[in-house]
Amino acid sequence: MTYYTPAPPDPKAPPVRINLLSDTQTRPTSGMREAIARAEVGDEQIGDDPTVNLLCERVADLLGKEAAVFLPSGTMCNVTATLVHCRPGDEILAHESAHIIAREGGAHAALGGFQITPLKGADGQFTPDALRAALHPRSRYQPPQTVVSVEQTANIGGGTIWKKADLDEVVQIARSNGMATHMDGARLLNACVATGINARDMAAGWDSAWIDFSKGLGAPVGAAIAGSRDFIDEVWRWKQRLGGSMRQAGICAAACVYALDHHVDRLAEDHANARALARDLSQIQGIEVQQPETNLVFFKPDGAGVSGDDMVRGLRRRGVLLAMMDGRIRACTHLDVTAGMIEETVGLVRQIVRGA
């Protein structure tokens, strides 16, 4: 029995017609495919890929940082950041449901020897007061508290958006206690579109921040992390150690540049579809729905007499793909999900609740 290898799709299952599993499920649009085909390339490992270089310049400017580097994944952004900011035995403070704790396979402990102290808080966010309460005096009896990390948006919290005032206060607390700050920005641009706050302002004061291109922005692969030139220089060292060289990566970077040009403002459509899904699901008696702030909708159908697992299985039999996460069903809207698909999904949920 395998525990870690992804299982192949069930050949007996019907084709997936509506994919609400994740915004990582997006397929490149025709325009993005054309940009990929036209991409100028070189060897990014020696700094010779013009499209990668352009992307890094764009991301550094977008986030208001001195430099950026293109990496294969958001997880590698998080891991390289902590490997640069910390030393073995250091302590990182993050929300208890943060991606670096719940979704990265213990990489920070395995590769860096760091411990992550989980902070409690509603909707995937800790408060500035919770951070203050977790601080301890520097002592040889306790690990050095080196980094404070936030996730914008907070995935398991429901795609919730950290308020700018709270982000600024967390930065002030961290700085006054000699700590670095790291922003996991996997869905940062969702937060920016929803609030009208630009990415430069949202990331202001954070020593490192990154954006993912393979989620709502719809690119097939890649993320880019930004910070000071010295920080990015050290990230490059860890990129090499972790096997992050991508060679003619302009093929991938071209999709990301296209996404920045064409797919940011349209995130508002995903948010609108998420609101419509939440509104209509909440009208079904017994279904408990967390109202979305961005493109993630978490709900529980137990009160309607159907378990979450049974609902997921029932929808899959009808060609709709989503999954359980943290004890609830998560539906994720993205550029391959239309308003009509949302309406159809709600109709299918009604059928399952009725036992049809």
Short mmCIF file of C-alpha atoms in Angstrom, two decimals:
data_model
loop_
_atom_site.label_atom_id
_atom_site.label_comp_id
_atom_site.label_asym_id
_atom_site.label_seq_id
_atom_site.Cartn_x
_atom_site.Cartn_y
_atom_site.Cartn_z
CA MET A 1 0.00 0.00 0.00
CA THR A 2 1.33 3.43 -0.92
CA TYR A 3 0.79 6.39 1.36
CA TYR A 4 2.49 9.25 -0.47
CA THR A 5 2.17 8.57 -4.20
CA PRO A 6 -0.95 10.18 -5.73
CA ALA A 7 -3.52 7.59 -6.71
CA PRO A 8 -4.39 7.52 -10.43
CA PRO A 9 -7.91 8.63 -11.37
CA ASP A 10 -10.58 5.97 -11.09
CA PRO A 11 -11.18 4.90 -14.72
CA LYS A 12 -14.77 4.00 -13.80
CA ALA A 13 -15.56 7.47 -12.49
CA PRO A 14 -17.40 9.87 -14.80
CA PRO A 15 -15.40 12.70 -16.38
CA VAL A 16 -14.99 15.80 -14.24
CA ARG A 17 -17.18 18.51 -15.74
CA ILE A 18 -16.96 21.03 -12.89
CA ASN A 19 -13.65 21.23 -11.05
CA LEU A 20 -13.97 23.00 -7.71
CA LEU A 21 -11.13 21.09 -6.07
CA SER A 22 -8.61 23.94 -6.16
CA ASP A 23 -7.51 26.93 -8.18
CA THR A 24 -4.39 24.87 -8.90
CA GLN A 25 -6.62 22.87 -11.28
CA THR A 26 -6.72 25.63 -13.89
CA ARG A 27 -5.58 24.94 -17.43
CA PRO A 28 -3.61 27.49 -19.48
CA THR A 29 -5.85 29.67 -21.61
CA SER A 30 -5.30 29.92 -25.36
CA GLY A 31 -3.65 33.32 -24.94
CA MET A 32 -1.34 31.94 -22.28
CA ARG A 33 -0.41 29.00 -24.49
CA GLU A 34 0.48 31.42 -27.28
CA ALA A 35 2.68 33.39 -24.89
CA ILE A 36 4.41 30.16 -23.85
CA ALA A 37 5.03 29.24 -27.49
CA ARG A 38 6.57 32.66 -28.23
CA ALA A 39 8.72 32.80 -25.09
CA GLU A 40 12.32 33.93 -25.36
CA VAL A 41 14.46 31.57 -23.34
CA GLY A 42 17.97 31.13 -22.02
CA ASP A 43 19.50 29.34 -19.05
CA GLU A 44 17.97 30.85 -15.92
CA GLN A 45 20.58 29.09 -13.81
CA ILE A 46 23.24 31.48 -15.14
CA GLY A 47 20.89 34.48 -15.28
CA ASP A 48 20.54 34.22 -19.06
CA ASP A 49 16.80 33.72 -19.51
CA PRO A 50 15.27 37.08 -20.52
CA THR A 51 11.69 36.07 -19.74
CA VAL A 52 12.58 34.83 -16.26
CA ASN A 53 14.53 38.03 -15.65
CA LEU A 54 11.55 40.11 -16.79
CA LEU A 55 9.22 38.19 -14.49
CA CYS A 56 11.51 38.69 -11.49
CA GLU A 57 11.72 42.41 -12.18
CA ARG A 58 7.93 42.59 -12.44
CA VAL A 59 7.40 40.72 -9.16
CA ALA A 60 10.00 42.78 -7.27
CA ASP A 61 8.31 45.97 -8.44
CA LEU A 62 4.83 44.61 -7.74
CA LEU A 63 5.73 43.76 -4.14
CA GLY A 64 7.94 46.81 -3.55
CA LYS A 65 11.12 44.84 -2.93
CA GLU A 66 14.68 45.10 -4.24
CA ALA A 67 14.81 41.73 -6.00
CA ALA A 68 12.93 38.50 -6.68
CA VAL A 69 13.65 34.95 -7.79
CA PHE A 70 11.49 32.48 -9.75
CA LEU A 71 10.95 29.12 -8.03
CA PRO A 72 9.05 25.96 -9.00
CA SER A 73 6.47 26.21 -6.21
CA GLY A 74 5.07 28.24 -3.37
CA THR A 75 6.20 25.61 -0.90
CA MET A 76 9.78 26.15 -2.06
CA CYS A 77 9.25 29.89 -1.51
CA ASN A 78 8.24 29.23 2.09
CA VAL A 79 11.01 26.72 2.70
CA THR A 80 13.82 28.80 1.20
CA ALA A 81 12.60 31.84 3.14
CA THR A 82 12.79 30.10 6.49
CA LEU A 83 16.13 28.51 5.58
CA VAL A 84 17.51 32.01 4.95
CA HIS A 85 15.88 33.74 7.91
CA CYS A 86 16.57 31.05 10.52
CA ARG A 87 19.26 28.81 11.95
CA PRO A 88 18.77 25.27 13.32
CA GLY A 89 16.93 25.41 16.64
CA ASP A 90 15.17 28.71 15.86
CA GLU A 91 11.46 29.24 16.43
CA ILE A 92 8.93 30.47 13.87
CA LEU A 93 5.54 31.85 14.93
CA ALA A 94 2.55 31.20 12.66
CA HIS A 95 -1.16 30.45 12.86
CA GLU A 96 -1.93 26.85 13.79
CA SER A 97 -3.58 26.19 10.40
CA ALA A 98 -0.86 27.91 8.33
CA HIS A 99 0.41 26.17 5.22
CA ILE A 100 3.93 25.93 6.66
CA ILE A 101 2.52 23.80 9.49
CA ALA A 102 -0.33 21.90 7.88
CA ARG A 103 0.63 21.39 4.23
CA GLU A 104 4.40 21.23 3.75
CA GLY A 105 5.26 17.79 5.08
CA GLY A 106 7.34 18.99 8.01
CA ALA A 107 9.89 20.48 5.60
CA HIS A 108 10.96 23.29 7.92
CA ALA A 109 11.86 20.85 10.69
CA ALA A 110 13.31 18.22 8.36
CA LEU A 111 15.50 20.58 6.33
CA GLY A 112 16.24 23.40 8.74
CA GLY A 113 15.75 22.04 12.23
CA PHE A 114 13.25 24.79 13.03
CA GLN A 115 10.26 24.55 15.33
CA ILE A 116 7.05 26.32 14.43
CA THR A 117 4.93 27.49 17.34
CA PRO A 118 1.23 27.49 16.42
CA LEU A 119 -0.83 30.53 17.38
CA LYS A 120 -4.59 30.28 17.77
CA GLY A 121 -7.08 32.66 16.25
CA ALA A 122 -10.35 32.74 14.35
CA ASP A 123 -10.54 32.25 10.58
CA GLY A 124 -6.90 31.28 10.12
CA GLN A 125 -5.48 34.46 11.63
CA PHE A 126 -3.81 35.22 14.94
CA THR A 127 -4.27 38.64 16.49
CA PRO A 128 -1.44 41.05 17.30
CA ASP A 129 -2.23 40.44 20.97
CA ALA A 130 -1.85 36.67 20.46
CA LEU A 131 1.57 37.33 18.95
CA ARG A 132 2.58 39.49 21.90
CA ALA A 133 1.44 36.79 24.33
CA ALA A 134 3.58 34.18 22.55
CA LEU A 135 6.81 36.16 22.84
CA HIS A 136 9.29 35.20 25.51
CA PRO A 137 12.47 36.82 26.82
CA ARG A 138 15.69 35.80 25.10
CA SER A 139 17.15 33.05 27.21
CA ARG A 140 19.46 30.10 26.73
CA TYR A 141 16.60 27.91 27.95
CA GLN A 142 14.31 28.78 25.04
CA PRO A 143 14.73 28.79 21.24
CA PRO A 144 15.45 32.11 19.55
CA GLN A 145 12.21 33.51 18.12
CA THR A 146 13.36 34.48 14.64
CA VAL A 147 10.43 34.77 12.22
CA VAL A 148 6.75 35.70 12.25
CA SER A 149 4.82 34.28 9.28
CA VAL A 150 1.33 35.10 7.98
CA GLU A 151 -0.70 33.59 5.15
CA GLN A 152 -2.54 36.05 2.91
CA THR A 153 -5.22 34.88 2.29
CA ALA A 154 -5.67 32.33 5.07
CA ASN A 155 -6.58 29.12 3.22
CA ILE A 156 -7.99 26.85 5.92
CA GLY A 157 -9.46 29.89 7.63
CA GLY A 158 -11.78 30.20 4.63
CA GLY A 159 -9.75 32.34 2.27
CA THR A 160 -9.98 35.20 4.74
CA ILE A 161 -8.11 38.44 4.28
CA TRP A 162 -5.73 39.82 6.87
CA LYS A 163 -6.62 43.44 7.57
CA LYS A 164 -3.88 45.88 6.60
CA ALA A 165 -3.87 47.41 10.09
CA ASP A 166 -3.23 43.98 11.65
CA LEU A 167 -0.43 43.24 9.17
CA ASP A 168 1.21 46.56 10.02
CA GLU A 169 0.91 45.90 13.75
CA VAL A 170 2.42 42.42 13.39
CA VAL A 171 5.38 43.97 11.53
CA GLN A 172 5.85 46.54 14.28
CA ILE A 173 5.78 43.87 17.01
CA ALA A 174 8.23 41.69 15.11
CA ARG A 175 10.67 44.50 14.45
CA SER A 176 10.62 45.72 18.02
CA ASN A 177 11.54 42.19 19.10
CA GLY A 178 14.30 41.63 16.54
CA MET A 179 12.31 39.20 14.39
CA ALA A 180 12.04 38.88 10.63
CA THR A 181 8.66 38.85 8.87
CA HIS A 182 7.52 36.49 6.12
CA MET A 183 4.31 36.66 4.08
CA ASP A 184 3.03 33.50 2.41
CA GLY A 185 1.26 35.23 -0.47
CA ALA A 186 -0.13 32.21 -2.31
CA ARG A 187 -3.40 34.11 -2.83
CA LEU A 188 -2.10 37.59 -2.04
CA LEU A 189 -3.50 39.05 -5.25
CA ASN A 190 -6.95 37.71 -4.36
CA ALA A 191 -6.73 39.80 -1.20
CA CYS A 192 -5.56 42.83 -3.18
CA VAL A 193 -8.39 42.60 -5.72
CA ALA A 194 -10.99 42.08 -2.98
CA THR A 195 -9.82 45.03 -0.86
CA GLY A 196 -8.51 47.44 -3.50
CA ILE A 197 -5.16 47.59 -1.65
CA ASN A 198 -2.26 47.17 -4.06
CA ALA A 199 0.28 44.41 -3.53
CA ARG A 200 3.12 46.83 -2.76
CA ASP A 201 1.18 48.32 0.14
CA MET A 202 -0.07 44.93 1.33
CA ALA A 203 3.50 43.61 1.51
CA ALA A 204 5.03 46.80 2.91
CA GLY A 205 7.29 46.11 5.87
CA TRP A 206 7.50 42.36 5.26
CA ASP A 207 11.05 41.12 4.83
CA SER A 208 9.99 38.43 2.40
CA ALA A 209 6.81 37.90 0.41
CA TRP A 210 5.82 35.81 -2.58
CA ILE A 211 3.01 35.20 -5.03
CA ASP A 212 1.88 31.96 -6.62
CA PHE A 213 1.14 31.82 -10.34
CA SER A 214 -0.38 28.34 -10.43
CA LYS A 215 -3.47 29.17 -8.37
CA GLY A 216 -5.94 31.91 -9.30
CA LEU A 217 -3.58 33.44 -11.84
CA GLY A 218 -3.92 30.29 -13.90
CA ALA A 219 -0.32 29.55 -14.92
CA PRO A 220 0.73 25.89 -15.08
CA VAL A 221 3.64 26.16 -12.63
CA GLY A 222 5.75 28.52 -10.57
CA ALA A 223 5.96 31.15 -7.85
CA ALA A 224 8.27 34.08 -7.19
CA ILE A 225 9.61 35.33 -3.86
CA ALA A 226 10.84 38.89 -3.28
CA GLY A 227 12.89 40.69 -0.63
CA SER A 228 16.13 42.57 -0.22
CA ARG A 229 18.98 41.85 -2.63
CA ASP A 230 20.94 40.16 0.16
CA PHE A 231 17.96 37.98 1.08
CA ILE A 232 17.34 36.92 -2.54
CA ASP A 233 21.05 36.20 -2.95
CA GLU A 234 20.77 33.69 -0.10
CA VAL A 235 17.56 32.25 -1.56
CA TRP A 236 19.52 31.49 -4.72
CA ARG A 237 21.96 29.44 -2.65
CA TRP A 238 19.11 27.35 -1.24
CA LYS A 239 17.45 27.13 -4.64
CA GLN A 240 20.62 25.41 -5.85
CA ARG A 241 20.76 23.09 -2.83
CA LEU A 242 17.12 22.07 -3.23
CA GLY A 243 17.37 21.38 -6.96
CA GLY A 244 15.32 24.39 -7.99
CA SER A 245 17.18 25.09 -11.21
CA MET A 246 14.72 25.21 -14.11
CA ARG A 247 17.05 26.00 -17.06
CA GLN A 248 14.98 27.30 -20.01
CA ALA A 249 12.33 28.41 -17.57
CA GLY A 250 11.19 31.27 -19.79
CA ILE A 251 8.67 28.74 -21.09
CA CYS A 252 7.10 28.79 -17.62
CA ALA A 253 7.82 32.45 -16.85
CA ALA A 254 6.03 33.58 -20.02
CA ALA A 255 2.81 32.09 -18.65
CA CYS A 256 3.35 33.98 -15.40
CA VAL A 257 3.99 37.30 -17.16
CA TYR A 258 0.84 36.72 -19.20
CA ALA A 259 -1.07 36.03 -15.99
CA LEU A 260 0.09 39.32 -14.45
CA ASP A 261 -1.07 41.15 -17.57
CA HIS A 262 -4.42 39.41 -18.06
CA HIS A 263 -5.55 37.42 -15.02
CA VAL A 264 -5.29 39.69 -11.99
CA ASP A 265 -8.36 41.91 -12.36
CA ARG A 266 -10.48 38.93 -13.38
CA LEU A 267 -9.99 37.40 -9.91
CA ALA A 268 -13.04 39.52 -9.03
CA GLU A 269 -15.12 37.11 -11.16
CA ASP A 270 -13.96 34.19 -9.02
CA HIS A 271 -14.94 36.10 -5.89
CA ALA A 272 -18.37 36.83 -7.34
CA ASN A 273 -18.87 33.15 -8.21
CA ALA A 274 -17.81 32.16 -4.68
CA ARG A 275 -20.34 34.57 -3.17
CA ALA A 276 -23.07 33.18 -5.43
CA LEU A 277 -22.19 29.61 -4.43
CA ALA A 278 -22.22 30.49 -0.73
CA ARG A 279 -25.50 32.40 -1.03
CA ASP A 280 -27.30 29.58 -2.82
CA LEU A 281 -25.90 26.83 -0.60
CA SER A 282 -26.97 28.73 2.50
CA GLN A 283 -30.55 28.67 1.22
CA ILE A 284 -30.58 24.86 1.49
CA GLN A 285 -31.91 23.98 4.93
CA GLY A 286 -29.30 22.41 7.19
CA ILE A 287 -26.21 23.39 5.21
CA GLU A 288 -23.77 25.54 7.19
CA VAL A 289 -21.74 27.91 5.00
CA GLN A 290 -18.89 30.26 5.84
CA GLN A 291 -19.42 33.43 3.84
CA PRO A 292 -16.41 33.88 1.55
CA GLU A 293 -14.13 36.90 1.38
CA THR A 294 -12.33 35.68 -1.74
CA ASN A 295 -12.54 32.50 -3.86
CA LEU A 296 -12.84 29.77 -1.21
CA VAL A 297 -16.18 28.47 0.06
CA PHE A 298 -16.22 26.15 3.08
CA PHE A 299 -19.46 24.39 4.01
CA LYS A 300 -20.86 21.50 6.05
CA PRO A 301 -23.96 19.57 4.89
CA ASP A 302 -24.33 17.50 8.07
CA GLY A 303 -27.34 19.46 9.24
CA ALA A 304 -29.10 18.50 6.02
CA GLY A 305 -28.62 14.81 6.82
CA VAL A 306 -25.64 14.21 4.55
CA SER A 307 -22.06 13.81 5.76
CA GLY A 308 -19.33 15.80 4.10
CA ASP A 309 -17.67 12.67 2.74
CA ASP A 310 -20.95 11.42 1.29
CA MET A 311 -21.61 14.81 -0.31
CA VAL A 312 -18.16 14.83 -1.91
CA ARG A 313 -18.66 11.30 -3.22
CA GLY A 314 -22.15 12.09 -4.48
CA LEU A 315 -20.99 15.14 -6.35
CA ARG A 316 -18.06 13.23 -7.84
CA ARG A 317 -20.47 10.63 -9.22
CA ARG A 318 -22.21 13.54 -10.93
CA GLY A 319 -19.01 14.96 -12.42
CA VAL A 320 -18.24 17.63 -9.80
CA LEU A 321 -14.86 17.51 -8.05
CA LEU A 322 -14.14 19.02 -4.64
CA ALA A 323 -12.75 17.74 -1.36
CA MET A 324 -12.86 17.70 2.41
CA MET A 325 -10.43 19.99 4.19
CA ASP A 326 -10.14 20.46 7.94
CA GLY A 327 -13.48 18.72 8.53
CA ARG A 328 -15.42 20.79 6.01
CA ILE A 329 -16.00 20.73 2.26
CA ARG A 330 -13.92 23.26 0.38
CA ALA A 331 -15.02 24.56 -3.00
CA CYS A 332 -12.58 26.76 -4.85
CA THR A 333 -13.59 29.01 -7.74
CA HIS A 334 -11.17 29.90 -10.53
CA LEU A 335 -10.97 30.90 -14.19
CA ASP A 336 -12.24 27.51 -15.41
CA VAL A 337 -15.42 27.79 -13.31
CA THR A 338 -18.36 29.70 -14.78
CA ALA A 339 -21.49 31.13 -13.18
CA GLY A 340 -23.46 28.39 -14.92
CA MET A 341 -21.30 25.74 -13.29
CA ILE A 342 -22.00 27.27 -9.89
CA GLU A 343 -25.74 27.12 -10.54
CA GLU A 344 -25.50 23.50 -11.68
CA THR A 345 -23.44 22.51 -8.63
CA VAL A 346 -26.02 23.95 -6.26
CA GLY A 347 -28.74 22.04 -8.09
CA LEU A 348 -26.81 18.81 -7.67
CA VAL A 349 -26.31 19.47 -3.96
CA ARG A 350 -30.07 19.91 -3.65
CA GLN A 351 -30.59 16.55 -5.39
CA ILE A 352 -28.22 14.79 -2.99
CA VAL A 353 -29.87 16.37 0.06
CA ARG A 354 -33.28 15.18 -1.21
CA GLY A 355 -31.86 11.68 -1.69
CA ALA A 356 -32.40 11.82 -5.42
#
